[in-house]
Tab-separated table of C-alpha atoms and ligand atoms in Angstrom:
chain	number	residue	atom	x	y	z
Q	1	MET	CA	-9.390	-18.219	-34.718
Q	2	ARG	CA	-9.568	-19.738	-31.265
Q	3	SER	CA	-11.640	-17.801	-28.840
Q	4	LEU	CA	-9.772	-16.735	-25.758
Q	5	VAL	CA	-12.928	-16.646	-23.699
Q	6	ASN	CA	-13.691	-20.377	-23.766
Q	7	ASP	CA	-10.092	-21.405	-23.434
Q	8	VAL	CA	-9.439	-19.133	-20.492
Q	9	ASP	CA	-12.653	-19.975	-18.672
Q	10	SER	CA	-12.301	-23.716	-18.914
Q	11	PHE	CA	-8.590	-23.545	-18.187
Q	12	ILE	CA	-9.099	-21.491	-15.046
Q	13	SER	CA	-11.911	-23.675	-13.744
Q	14	ARG	CA	-9.765	-26.775	-14.244
Q	15	ASN	CA	-6.911	-25.196	-12.309
Q	16	GLU	CA	-8.769	-23.414	-9.524
Q	17	LYS	CA	-7.272	-25.555	-6.810
Q	18	TYR	CA	-3.726	-25.050	-8.014
Q	19	TYR	CA	-4.221	-21.273	-8.307
Q	20	LEU	CA	-5.597	-21.016	-4.785
Q	21	GLU	CA	-2.734	-23.090	-3.423
Q	22	ARG	CA	-0.220	-20.773	-5.071
Q	23	LEU	CA	-1.862	-17.754	-3.481
Q	24	PHE	CA	-2.216	-19.406	-0.059
Q	25	ARG	CA	1.486	-20.222	-0.020
Q	26	LEU	CA	2.272	-16.514	-0.196
Q	27	LEU	CA	-0.471	-15.515	2.221
Q	28	ARG	CA	0.912	-17.892	4.866
Q	29	GLN	CA	4.222	-16.054	4.811
Q	30	PRO	CA	4.084	-12.871	6.932
Q	31	SER	CA	5.928	-10.023	5.182
Q	32	ILE	CA	5.573	-6.873	7.259
Q	33	SER	CA	7.973	-4.338	5.775
Q	34	THR	CA	7.720	-1.729	8.535
Q	35	GLN	CA	8.622	-4.320	11.182
Q	36	ASN	CA	11.078	-6.272	9.018
Q	37	ILE	CA	9.213	-9.530	9.566
Q	38	GLY	CA	9.530	-12.333	7.001
Q	39	MET	CA	10.662	-10.119	4.132
Q	40	ALA	CA	13.537	-12.239	2.791
Q	41	GLU	CA	11.422	-15.394	3.025
Q	42	CYS	CA	8.549	-13.791	1.162
Q	43	ALA	CA	10.880	-12.425	-1.538
Q	44	SER	CA	12.066	-16.009	-2.124
Q	45	LEU	CA	8.473	-17.228	-2.423
Q	46	VAL	CA	7.771	-14.586	-5.078
Q	47	GLN	CA	10.793	-15.836	-7.014
Q	48	GLU	CA	9.627	-19.413	-6.610
Q	49	LEU	CA	6.202	-18.488	-7.989
Q	50	PHE	CA	7.766	-16.832	-11.041
Q	51	SER	CA	9.996	-19.852	-11.647
Q	52	ASP	CA	7.087	-22.303	-11.309
Q	53	CYS	CA	5.193	-20.262	-13.891
Q	54	GLY	CA	8.076	-20.356	-16.365
Q	55	ILE	CA	8.989	-16.700	-15.881
Q	56	GLU	CA	12.599	-15.588	-15.559
Q	57	ASN	CA	13.272	-13.649	-12.405
Q	58	ARG	CA	15.951	-11.909	-10.430
Q	59	ARG	CA	16.254	-10.501	-6.974
Q	60	TYR	CA	17.651	-6.988	-6.543
Q	61	GLU	CA	18.867	-5.904	-3.163
Q	62	THR	CA	18.089	-2.302	-2.202
Q	63	GLU	CA	18.995	-0.353	0.915
Q	64	GLY	CA	15.674	-1.628	2.218
Q	65	HIS	CA	13.835	-4.810	1.237
Q	66	PRO	CA	14.570	-6.658	-2.012
Q	67	ILE	CA	12.757	-5.964	-5.272
Q	68	ILE	CA	11.818	-9.003	-7.349
Q	69	TYR	CA	11.990	-8.546	-11.087
Q	70	GLY	CA	10.329	-10.984	-13.480
Q	71	GLU	CA	10.252	-11.079	-17.263
Q	72	TRP	CA	8.889	-13.065	-20.172
Q	73	LEU	CA	10.281	-11.755	-23.453
Q	74	HIS	CA	10.035	-12.898	-27.054
Q	75	PRO	CA	11.952	-11.310	-29.945
Q	76	ASP	CA	8.823	-11.242	-32.138
Q	77	ASN	CA	6.783	-9.232	-29.636
Q	78	GLU	CA	6.567	-5.551	-30.421
Q	79	THR	CA	4.995	-4.385	-27.202
Q	80	THR	CA	6.275	-4.501	-23.635
Q	81	VAL	CA	4.151	-4.111	-20.511
Q	82	LEU	CA	5.564	-3.618	-17.026
Q	83	ILE	CA	3.323	-4.865	-14.220
Q	84	TYR	CA	3.814	-3.398	-10.744
Q	85	GLY	CA	2.755	-4.910	-7.422
Q	86	HIS	CA	4.102	-5.374	-3.899
Q	87	TYR	CA	4.672	-8.374	-1.645
Q	88	ASP	CA	4.852	-6.512	1.671
Q	89	VAL	CA	1.793	-6.137	3.899
Q	90	GLN	CA	0.586	-3.975	6.763
Q	91	PRO	CA	0.885	-5.220	10.347
Q	92	PRO	CA	-2.193	-7.332	11.259
Q	93	ASP	CA	-3.065	-5.398	14.436
Q	94	PRO	CA	-5.465	-5.365	16.206
Q	95	LEU	CA	-5.227	-9.152	16.261
Q	96	ASP	CA	-8.272	-9.779	18.449
Q	97	GLU	CA	-10.544	-8.269	15.809
Q	98	TRP	CA	-9.657	-10.970	13.275
Q	99	GLU	CA	-12.082	-13.875	12.971
Q	100	SER	CA	-9.264	-16.141	11.779
Q	101	ASP	CA	-5.465	-16.106	11.855
Q	102	PRO	CA	-4.282	-13.294	9.526
Q	103	PHE	CA	-1.484	-15.520	8.228
Q	104	GLU	CA	-3.524	-18.693	7.825
Q	105	PRO	CA	-5.884	-17.997	4.905
Q	106	GLU	CA	-9.444	-19.150	5.472
Q	107	ILE	CA	-12.346	-19.279	3.030
Q	108	ARG	CA	-15.686	-18.003	4.357
Q	109	ASN	CA	-18.697	-16.773	2.356
Q	110	GLY	CA	-16.863	-16.879	-0.927
Q	111	ARG	CA	-13.953	-14.809	0.356
Q	112	ILE	CA	-10.360	-15.553	1.253
Q	113	TYR	CA	-9.507	-13.938	4.580
Q	114	ALA	CA	-5.835	-13.158	5.269
Q	115	ARG	CA	-3.521	-10.182	5.612
Q	116	GLY	CA	-2.403	-9.330	2.087
Q	117	ALA	CA	-5.311	-11.179	0.410
Q	118	GLY	CA	-6.361	-7.990	-1.355
Q	119	ASP	CA	-3.412	-5.693	-0.684
Q	120	ASN	CA	-1.546	-6.847	-2.637
Q	121	LYS	CA	-0.696	-10.563	-2.829
Q	122	GLY	CA	-4.047	-11.636	-4.301
Q	123	GLN	CA	-3.612	-9.057	-7.041
Q	124	PHE	CA	-0.015	-9.474	-8.152
Q	125	VAL	CA	-0.228	-13.270	-7.835
Q	126	ALA	CA	-3.259	-13.107	-10.166
Q	127	SER	CA	-1.215	-11.134	-12.709
Q	128	ILE	CA	1.506	-13.807	-12.675
Q	129	LEU	CA	-1.026	-16.657	-12.831
Q	130	GLY	CA	-2.803	-14.807	-15.637
Q	131	ALA	CA	0.412	-14.807	-17.650
Q	132	LYS	CA	0.923	-18.492	-16.822
Q	133	THR	CA	-2.628	-19.262	-17.957
Q	134	TYR	CA	-2.017	-17.508	-21.258
Q	135	LEU	CA	1.312	-19.295	-21.656
Q	136	ASP	CA	-0.209	-22.692	-20.909
Q	137	ILE	CA	-2.954	-22.147	-23.492
Q	138	HIS	CA	-0.963	-20.483	-26.267
Q	139	GLY	CA	2.622	-21.489	-25.585
Q	140	ARG	CA	3.750	-17.851	-25.534
Q	141	LEU	CA	2.639	-14.399	-24.441
Q	142	PRO	CA	1.378	-11.919	-27.054
Q	143	VAL	CA	3.421	-9.078	-25.517
Q	144	ASN	CA	6.613	-8.923	-23.508
Q	145	VAL	CA	5.832	-8.702	-19.834
Q	146	LYS	CA	8.088	-7.425	-17.063
Q	147	TRP	CA	7.180	-7.349	-13.386
Q	148	ILE	CA	8.403	-5.247	-10.505
Q	149	ILE	CA	7.197	-6.716	-7.224
Q	150	GLU	CA	8.572	-4.517	-4.493
Q	151	GLY	CA	8.754	-5.019	-0.735
Q	152	GLU	CA	8.325	-1.487	0.584
Q	153	GLU	CA	5.002	-0.172	-0.700
Q	154	GLU	CA	3.524	-0.143	2.793
Q	155	ALA	CA	6.609	1.716	3.981
Q	156	GLY	CA	6.335	4.519	1.404
Q	157	SER	CA	8.195	2.843	-1.524
Q	158	ARG	CA	11.371	4.421	-0.186
Q	159	HIS	CA	13.790	2.848	-2.658
Q	160	LEU	CA	11.592	2.403	-5.705
Q	161	ALA	CA	12.443	5.693	-7.453
Q	162	THR	CA	16.205	5.143	-7.058
Q	163	PHE	CA	15.900	1.561	-8.292
Q	164	VAL	CA	13.950	2.640	-11.372
Q	165	GLU	CA	16.426	5.440	-12.071
Q	166	GLN	CA	19.302	2.963	-11.897
Q	167	HIS	CA	17.605	0.363	-14.107
Q	168	ARG	CA	15.947	2.431	-16.823
Q	169	ALA	CA	17.203	0.200	-19.641
Q	170	LEU	CA	16.123	-3.020	-17.940
Q	171	LEU	CA	12.665	-1.628	-17.215
Q	172	GLN	CA	12.110	0.032	-20.602
Q	173	THR	CA	8.430	-0.452	-21.426
Q	174	ASP	CA	5.527	0.844	-23.497
Q	175	LEU	CA	3.134	0.878	-20.573
Q	176	VAL	CA	3.108	0.424	-16.810
Q	177	TYR	CA	0.174	-1.549	-15.439
Q	178	THR	CA	-0.359	-1.374	-11.678
Q	179	THR	CA	-2.632	-3.923	-10.019
Q	180	ASP	CA	-3.403	-2.437	-6.617
Q	181	GLY	CA	-6.356	-0.837	-4.833
Q	182	SER	CA	-10.080	-1.602	-4.882
Q	183	SER	CA	-12.558	-2.081	-7.710
Q	184	HIS	CA	-15.463	0.306	-8.085
Q	185	GLU	CA	-18.235	-0.090	-5.490
Q	186	SER	CA	-20.630	-1.187	-8.211
Q	187	GLY	CA	-18.416	-4.218	-8.786
Q	188	ALA	CA	-17.196	-2.910	-12.139
Q	189	GLN	CA	-13.464	-2.755	-12.692
Q	190	SER	CA	-11.874	0.671	-12.470
Q	191	ILE	CA	-9.176	2.089	-14.674
Q	192	LEU	CA	-7.309	4.890	-12.940
Q	193	LEU	CA	-5.189	7.111	-15.133
Q	194	GLY	CA	-3.294	9.088	-12.554
Q	195	VAL	CA	-3.026	10.358	-9.023
Q	196	ARG	CA	-2.837	13.668	-7.252
Q	197	GLY	CA	0.536	14.624	-5.852
Q	198	ALA	CA	1.232	16.052	-2.411
Q	199	LEU	CA	3.316	18.769	-0.800
Q	200	GLY	CA	3.601	19.037	2.972
Q	201	VAL	CA	4.712	22.217	4.734
Q	202	GLU	CA	4.649	23.771	8.182
Q	203	LEU	CA	4.170	27.444	9.000
Q	204	VAL	CA	5.626	28.544	12.296
Q	205	ALA	CA	4.955	31.876	13.953
Q	206	GLN	CA	7.307	32.456	16.857
Q	207	GLU	CA	6.979	35.584	19.022
Q	208	ALA	CA	8.513	35.298	22.482
Q	209	ARG	CA	10.986	32.674	23.635
Q	210	TRP	CA	8.500	31.301	26.184
Q	211	ASP	CA	4.778	31.500	27.046
Q	212	ASN	CA	3.895	34.666	28.986
Q	213	HIS	CA	1.238	35.575	31.587
Q	214	SER	CA	-1.811	36.837	29.656
Q	215	GLY	CA	-2.750	39.291	32.423
Q	216	ASN	CA	0.653	40.678	33.182
Q	217	LEU	CA	1.661	41.059	29.535
Q	218	GLY	CA	-1.666	41.113	27.649
Q	219	ASN	CA	-1.680	43.971	25.093
Q	220	ILE	CA	2.095	44.235	25.500
Q	221	VAL	CA	3.496	41.042	23.945
Q	222	PRO	CA	2.069	40.001	20.512
Q	223	ASN	CA	0.230	36.696	20.134
Q	224	PRO	CA	1.525	34.427	17.312
Q	225	VAL	CA	-1.920	32.823	16.813
Q	226	TRP	CA	-3.276	36.083	15.365
Q	227	ARG	CA	-0.277	36.411	13.106
Q	228	LEU	CA	-0.634	32.898	11.768
Q	229	THR	CA	-4.397	32.977	11.245
Q	230	GLU	CA	-4.151	36.378	9.551
Q	231	LEU	CA	-1.610	34.921	7.146
Q	232	LEU	CA	-3.835	31.893	6.482
Q	233	HIS	CA	-6.707	34.246	5.651
Q	234	THR	CA	-4.687	35.856	2.880
Q	235	MET	CA	-4.269	32.470	1.159
Q	236	ARG	CA	-7.838	31.687	0.279
Q	237	LYS	CA	-11.068	33.304	-0.774
Q	238	GLY	CA	-14.087	31.004	-0.857
Q	239	HIS	CA	-12.969	27.904	-2.705
Q	240	GLN	CA	-10.173	29.733	-4.567
Q	241	VAL	CA	-6.568	29.785	-3.425
Q	242	THR	CA	-5.236	33.335	-3.697
Q	243	ILE	CA	-1.510	32.573	-3.657
Q	244	ASP	CA	0.095	34.014	-6.812
Q	245	GLY	CA	1.264	31.221	-9.093
Q	246	PHE	CA	-0.451	28.446	-7.120
Q	247	TYR	CA	-2.463	27.279	-10.130
Q	248	ASP	CA	0.355	27.709	-12.666
Q	249	GLY	CA	0.481	24.793	-15.090
Q	250	VAL	CA	-2.726	23.107	-13.905
Q	251	ARG	CA	-4.038	21.085	-16.848
Q	252	PRO	CA	-7.789	21.407	-17.347
Q	253	PRO	CA	-9.719	18.331	-18.493
Q	254	THR	CA	-9.686	17.610	-22.226
Q	255	PRO	CA	-13.061	17.224	-23.986
Q	256	HIS	CA	-12.628	13.429	-23.767
Q	257	GLU	CA	-11.864	13.621	-20.053
Q	258	GLU	CA	-14.987	15.784	-19.635
Q	259	GLN	CA	-16.963	13.003	-21.267
Q	260	ILE	CA	-15.398	10.382	-19.013
Q	261	LEU	CA	-16.185	12.467	-15.923
Q	262	ARG	CA	-19.868	12.454	-16.824
Q	263	ARG	CA	-19.875	8.655	-17.009
Q	264	ILE	CA	-18.508	8.043	-13.510
Q	265	PRO	CA	-21.315	6.766	-11.266
Q	266	TYR	CA	-22.227	9.224	-8.531
Q	267	ASP	CA	-23.837	8.477	-5.189
Q	268	LEU	CA	-24.245	11.571	-3.009
Q	269	GLU	CA	-25.932	9.631	-0.183
Q	270	GLY	CA	-23.006	7.217	-0.098
Q	271	ILE	CA	-20.484	10.065	-0.010
Q	272	ARG	CA	-22.390	11.692	2.864
Q	273	ARG	CA	-22.385	8.409	4.777
Q	274	LYS	CA	-18.702	7.756	4.203
Q	275	SER	CA	-17.601	11.283	5.087
Q	276	GLY	CA	-19.846	11.645	8.120
Q	277	TYR	CA	-20.844	15.017	6.698
Q	278	ASP	CA	-24.622	14.780	6.296
Q	279	ALA	CA	-25.045	18.336	5.019
Q	280	LEU	CA	-22.700	17.810	2.079
Q	281	ASP	CA	-24.401	19.067	-1.045
Q	282	ILE	CA	-22.407	18.939	-4.237
Q	283	ASP	CA	-23.294	17.981	-7.786
Q	284	SER	CA	-21.549	15.157	-9.569
Q	285	ASP	CA	-19.639	17.380	-11.997
Q	286	THR	CA	-18.175	19.649	-9.304
Q	287	TYR	CA	-17.386	16.652	-7.116
Q	288	HIS	CA	-15.288	14.797	-9.698
Q	289	ARG	CA	-13.684	17.943	-11.080
Q	290	ARG	CA	-12.523	19.131	-7.649
Q	291	LEU	CA	-11.166	15.712	-6.697
Q	292	MET	CA	-9.319	14.995	-9.917
Q	293	PHE	CA	-8.464	18.280	-11.602
Q	294	GLU	CA	-8.047	20.818	-8.814
Q	295	PRO	CA	-5.306	21.195	-6.207
Q	296	THR	CA	-6.174	21.670	-2.530
Q	297	LEU	CA	-4.759	23.913	0.162
Q	298	ASN	CA	-5.682	21.966	3.254
Q	299	VAL	CA	-4.860	22.853	6.860
Q	300	SER	CA	-4.282	19.439	8.435
Q	301	GLY	CA	-3.104	20.678	11.842
Q	302	LEU	CA	-3.182	23.908	13.803
Q	303	PHE	CA	-1.743	24.135	17.288
Q	304	SER	CA	-0.550	26.615	19.831
Q	305	GLY	CA	-0.709	27.397	23.523
Q	306	HIS	CA	-2.291	25.128	26.073
Q	307	THR	CA	-4.341	22.314	24.535
Q	308	GLY	CA	-4.352	19.901	27.487
Q	309	LYS	CA	-6.843	19.610	30.351
Q	310	GLY	CA	-7.691	22.590	32.509
Q	311	GLY	CA	-6.793	26.142	31.586
Q	312	ARG	CA	-3.648	28.194	31.548
Q	313	SER	CA	-3.914	31.936	31.016
Q	314	ILE	CA	-0.977	32.471	28.687
Q	315	ILE	CA	0.107	34.269	25.598
Q	316	PRO	CA	1.642	31.390	23.623
Q	317	ALA	CA	5.197	31.767	22.408
Q	318	ARG	CA	4.550	30.041	19.087
Q	319	ALA	CA	1.826	28.841	16.753
Q	320	THR	CA	2.115	26.198	14.038
Q	321	ALA	CA	-0.027	25.300	11.065
Q	322	ARG	CA	0.476	22.157	9.006
Q	323	LEU	CA	-0.595	22.299	5.395
Q	324	ASP	CA	-1.180	19.227	3.282
Q	325	ILE	CA	-1.424	20.439	-0.300
Q	326	ARG	CA	-2.684	18.039	-2.971
Q	327	LEU	CA	-1.308	18.750	-6.412
Q	328	VAL	CA	-2.707	17.932	-9.841
Q	329	ALA	CA	-1.079	17.109	-13.163
Q	330	GLY	CA	0.854	20.049	-14.562
Q	331	GLN	CA	1.808	21.514	-11.189
Q	332	ASP	CA	5.417	21.338	-10.126
Q	333	PRO	CA	5.943	20.793	-6.369
Q	334	ASP	CA	9.029	23.051	-6.348
Q	335	GLN	CA	7.156	25.867	-8.075
Q	336	VAL	CA	4.178	25.570	-5.753
Q	337	TYR	CA	6.541	25.689	-2.798
Q	338	GLU	CA	8.232	28.799	-4.242
Q	339	ALA	CA	4.841	30.461	-4.786
Q	340	LEU	CA	3.958	29.753	-1.172
Q	341	ALA	CA	7.324	31.052	0.064
Q	342	ASN	CA	6.872	34.278	-1.928
Q	343	HIS	CA	3.400	34.694	-0.491
Q	344	VAL	CA	4.664	34.295	3.068
Q	345	ARG	CA	7.556	36.720	2.473
Q	346	LYS	CA	5.143	39.285	1.061
Q	347	HIS	CA	2.461	39.025	3.756
Q	348	ASP	CA	4.397	38.207	6.926
Q	349	ALA	CA	8.123	37.630	6.593
Q	350	SER	CA	8.421	36.843	10.303
Q	351	ILE	CA	6.679	33.488	9.771
Q	352	THR	CA	8.932	30.543	8.977
Q	353	LEU	CA	8.015	28.099	6.232
Q	354	ILE	CA	9.346	24.537	6.538
Q	355	ARG	CA	9.146	22.067	3.674
Q	356	LYS	CA	8.261	18.515	4.712
Q	357	GLY	CA	8.233	16.526	1.489
Q	358	SER	CA	6.500	16.155	-1.824
Q	359	VAL	CA	5.373	13.709	-4.500
Q	360	PRO	CA	4.471	14.979	-7.985
Q	361	ALA	CA	1.093	14.221	-9.535
Q	362	SER	CA	0.730	12.095	-12.663
Q	363	ARG	CA	-1.886	11.704	-15.329
Q	364	THR	CA	-1.889	9.557	-18.444
Q	365	SER	CA	-4.089	10.781	-21.261
Q	366	ALA	CA	-7.444	9.061	-21.598
Q	367	ASP	CA	-6.883	9.254	-25.348
Q	368	HIS	CA	-3.945	6.866	-25.232
Q	369	PRO	CA	-4.852	3.831	-27.361
Q	370	ALA	CA	-3.757	1.493	-24.539
Q	371	VAL	CA	-6.526	2.896	-22.327
Q	372	LEU	CA	-9.166	1.973	-24.885
Q	373	ALA	CA	-7.630	-1.467	-25.343
Q	374	ILE	CA	-7.617	-2.133	-21.600
Q	375	ALA	CA	-11.214	-0.929	-21.290
Q	376	LYS	CA	-12.221	-3.304	-24.070
Q	377	ALA	CA	-10.329	-6.200	-22.470
Q	378	LEU	CA	-11.929	-5.642	-19.075
Q	379	GLU	CA	-15.364	-5.448	-20.646
Q	380	GLN	CA	-14.746	-8.744	-22.441
Q	381	SER	CA	-13.472	-10.328	-19.272
Q	382	THR	CA	-16.179	-9.151	-16.884
Q	383	GLY	CA	-19.119	-8.443	-19.150
Q	384	ARG	CA	-19.327	-4.949	-17.684
Q	385	ARG	CA	-18.086	-1.610	-18.855
Q	386	PRO	CA	-15.204	-0.516	-16.615
Q	387	VAL	CA	-15.301	2.833	-14.822
Q	388	ILE	CA	-12.522	5.061	-16.144
Q	389	GLN	CA	-11.299	7.681	-13.704
Q	390	PRO	CA	-8.784	10.306	-14.914
Q	391	SER	CA	-7.239	10.591	-11.469
Q	392	LEU	CA	-7.333	9.288	-7.956
Q	393	GLY	CA	-7.931	11.947	-5.317
Q	394	GLY	CA	-5.125	10.444	-3.250
Q	395	THR	CA	-1.394	10.101	-3.818
Q	396	LEU	CA	0.735	7.169	-4.997
Q	397	PRO	CA	4.293	7.221	-6.395
Q	398	ASP	CA	2.943	6.899	-9.948
Q	399	TYR	CA	5.379	9.617	-11.114
Q	400	VAL	CA	8.120	6.972	-10.900
Q	401	TRP	CA	6.639	5.468	-14.086
Q	402	THR	CA	5.434	8.559	-15.912
Q	403	ARG	CA	8.363	10.780	-15.027
Q	404	ILE	CA	11.391	8.536	-14.522
Q	405	LEU	CA	10.502	5.773	-17.000
Q	406	ASN	CA	8.619	8.215	-19.240
Q	407	ALA	CA	5.907	5.604	-19.854
Q	408	PRO	CA	2.130	5.929	-19.740
Q	409	SER	CA	0.734	4.360	-16.605
Q	410	VAL	CA	-2.632	2.854	-15.726
Q	411	ILE	CA	-3.851	1.432	-12.434
Q	412	VAL	CA	-6.364	-1.408	-12.583
Q	413	PRO	CA	-7.374	-2.521	-9.084
Q	414	TYR	CA	-8.374	-6.194	-8.956
Q	415	ALA	CA	-9.652	-6.505	-5.359
Q	416	ASN	CA	-13.263	-6.037	-4.205
Q	417	TYR	CA	-14.069	-2.553	-2.889
Q	418	ASP	CA	-14.719	-3.919	0.619
Q	419	GLN	CA	-11.412	-5.824	0.845
Q	420	ASN	CA	-10.768	-4.104	4.177
Q	421	ASN	CA	-7.092	-3.729	3.442
Q	422	HIS	CA	-4.975	-2.352	6.298
Q	423	GLY	CA	-7.800	-3.370	8.690
Q	424	PRO	CA	-8.819	-6.604	10.409
Q	425	ASN	CA	-10.389	-9.410	8.300
Q	426	GLU	CA	-8.784	-8.288	5.078
Q	427	ASN	CA	-10.149	-10.388	2.237
Q	428	ILE	CA	-10.503	-10.914	-1.472
Q	429	GLU	CA	-13.596	-12.413	-3.027
Q	430	ILE	CA	-12.623	-15.677	-4.702
Q	431	SER	CA	-14.532	-14.657	-7.818
Q	432	TYR	CA	-12.502	-11.422	-7.954
Q	433	PHE	CA	-9.262	-13.392	-7.715
Q	434	PHE	CA	-10.220	-15.576	-10.675
Q	435	ARG	CA	-11.619	-12.582	-12.528
Q	436	ALA	CA	-8.210	-10.918	-12.090
Q	437	ILE	CA	-6.499	-13.929	-13.703
Q	438	ARG	CA	-8.964	-13.769	-16.613
Q	439	SER	CA	-8.627	-10.007	-16.961
Q	440	THR	CA	-4.844	-10.285	-17.138
Q	441	CYS	CA	-5.179	-12.679	-20.103
Q	442	TYR	CA	-7.567	-10.356	-21.917
Q	443	VAL	CA	-5.506	-7.260	-21.200
Q	444	LEU	CA	-2.297	-8.838	-22.540
Q	445	GLU	CA	-4.150	-9.990	-25.634
Q	446	GLN	CA	-5.715	-6.587	-26.316
Q	447	LEU	CA	-2.474	-4.717	-25.682
Q	448	SER	CA	-0.765	-6.795	-28.366
Q	449	ARG	CA	-3.069	-5.092	-30.896
Q	450	VAL	CA	-2.151	-1.558	-29.857
Q	451	THR	CA	0.408	0.386	-31.856
Q	452	PHE	CA	2.581	2.192	-29.386
Q	453	ASN	CA	4.561	5.143	-30.611
Q	454	GLU	CA	8.318	5.203	-30.494
Q	455	GLN	CA	10.021	6.419	-27.337
Q	456	SER	CA	9.662	10.087	-28.223
Q	457	GLY	CA	5.969	9.647	-28.874
Q	458	GLN	CA	5.249	8.192	-25.465
Q	459	SER	CA	5.761	11.427	-23.665
Q	460	ALA	CA	3.214	13.059	-25.952
Q	461	HIS	CA	0.620	10.695	-24.528
Q	462	THR	CA	1.846	10.941	-21.023
Q	463	SER	CA	1.391	14.091	-19.168
Q	464	THR	CA	3.757	14.384	-16.295
Q	465	VAL	CA	5.000	17.205	-14.211
Q	466	LYS	CA	8.112	18.539	-15.830
K	501	ZN	ZN1	-1.656	-1.067	1.285
């Protein structure tokens, strides 16, 4: 049997120049979704890349920016993988902090500097070039591969869910593989199996119709700040949220997930440095458990009365608290909102609750055979054991795959951890770019050996919010 490792390595080193040129072509094209700059042009370049790599592709218009769909299918392949990435980028501001033009890629110290180098052009281009590499070596891919390269990730993926809902049959897959984000700080590749969801609300306490004189009406007119803070106090005791039903459905870690948690590298000093909270003292187990398996009830804003310069002696008319609640797998945003509404009604019905928006959490089981196969592939490709993380602390629209497509979903970031995405001097290490091409080859190969269950079985492996 031919060894993939030698073939891939020598093939990539012979084609380095071509691969870099392909990436640079996309990096030179600005594609700022939030400012509608260069989007149609960039969408065409994505299509051109697919075509040059021998991959069928189509452009789908949405109410926002186009989605580019690519596919390489073979009737003998039993497995289908859907790869997700995005061709839009953040604005390059502040421009004067860039050492080179953000839309003219430059190589310095082994890195490619350009807006989108890491987030996400370098990563999705590598997935396409990885497939091309495999095709060039073997003449066909070992699994069917579909791609969704969208143009609105940096604008909140506004039309992705609707698109996926409308194209379920087209997108039918055994697994969704997202290539976005940063590798682990240690340089090892990460495998993320889910994300936390989010629910935003506002609590408004309104007393009088206008601010009143605190001397003339003090002790006469009630102050909404007391009302609001008293309500907030009823919601939490120590670390525990005391809202009835708040934790309903929360899925505790499985024994395997417990094991995985213990293997995640832990650097308390680094966390202190990054958070600016020097006194932080938390053990590794509590840290990972709270970030991945527990919801939060966070007050992200609290305002009332006079907050500008100088003083005003007033009794404010209203007080507002903004809550940013992070949800975990098993929690339903609607139910959590209902629990909160009941709590407010019970404790202070005069306070108004306003719902701002929500994204459900997602988590794919670490026991899914595809997870093991991907871990093996990444270890073969990089020579290092990847870091498996059951969930990201943050929120991404991963539910689109687990809930709408009903497919297991894994996120494998290909960029270096210090890619500085969204900031000036965004970059991708050249070695990471080539490693991503290699890893794609190994992942496709390993996934072809996995037996995926039939449709009905997929949901058993995929835990999504119902
Ligand atoms: Zn981004």
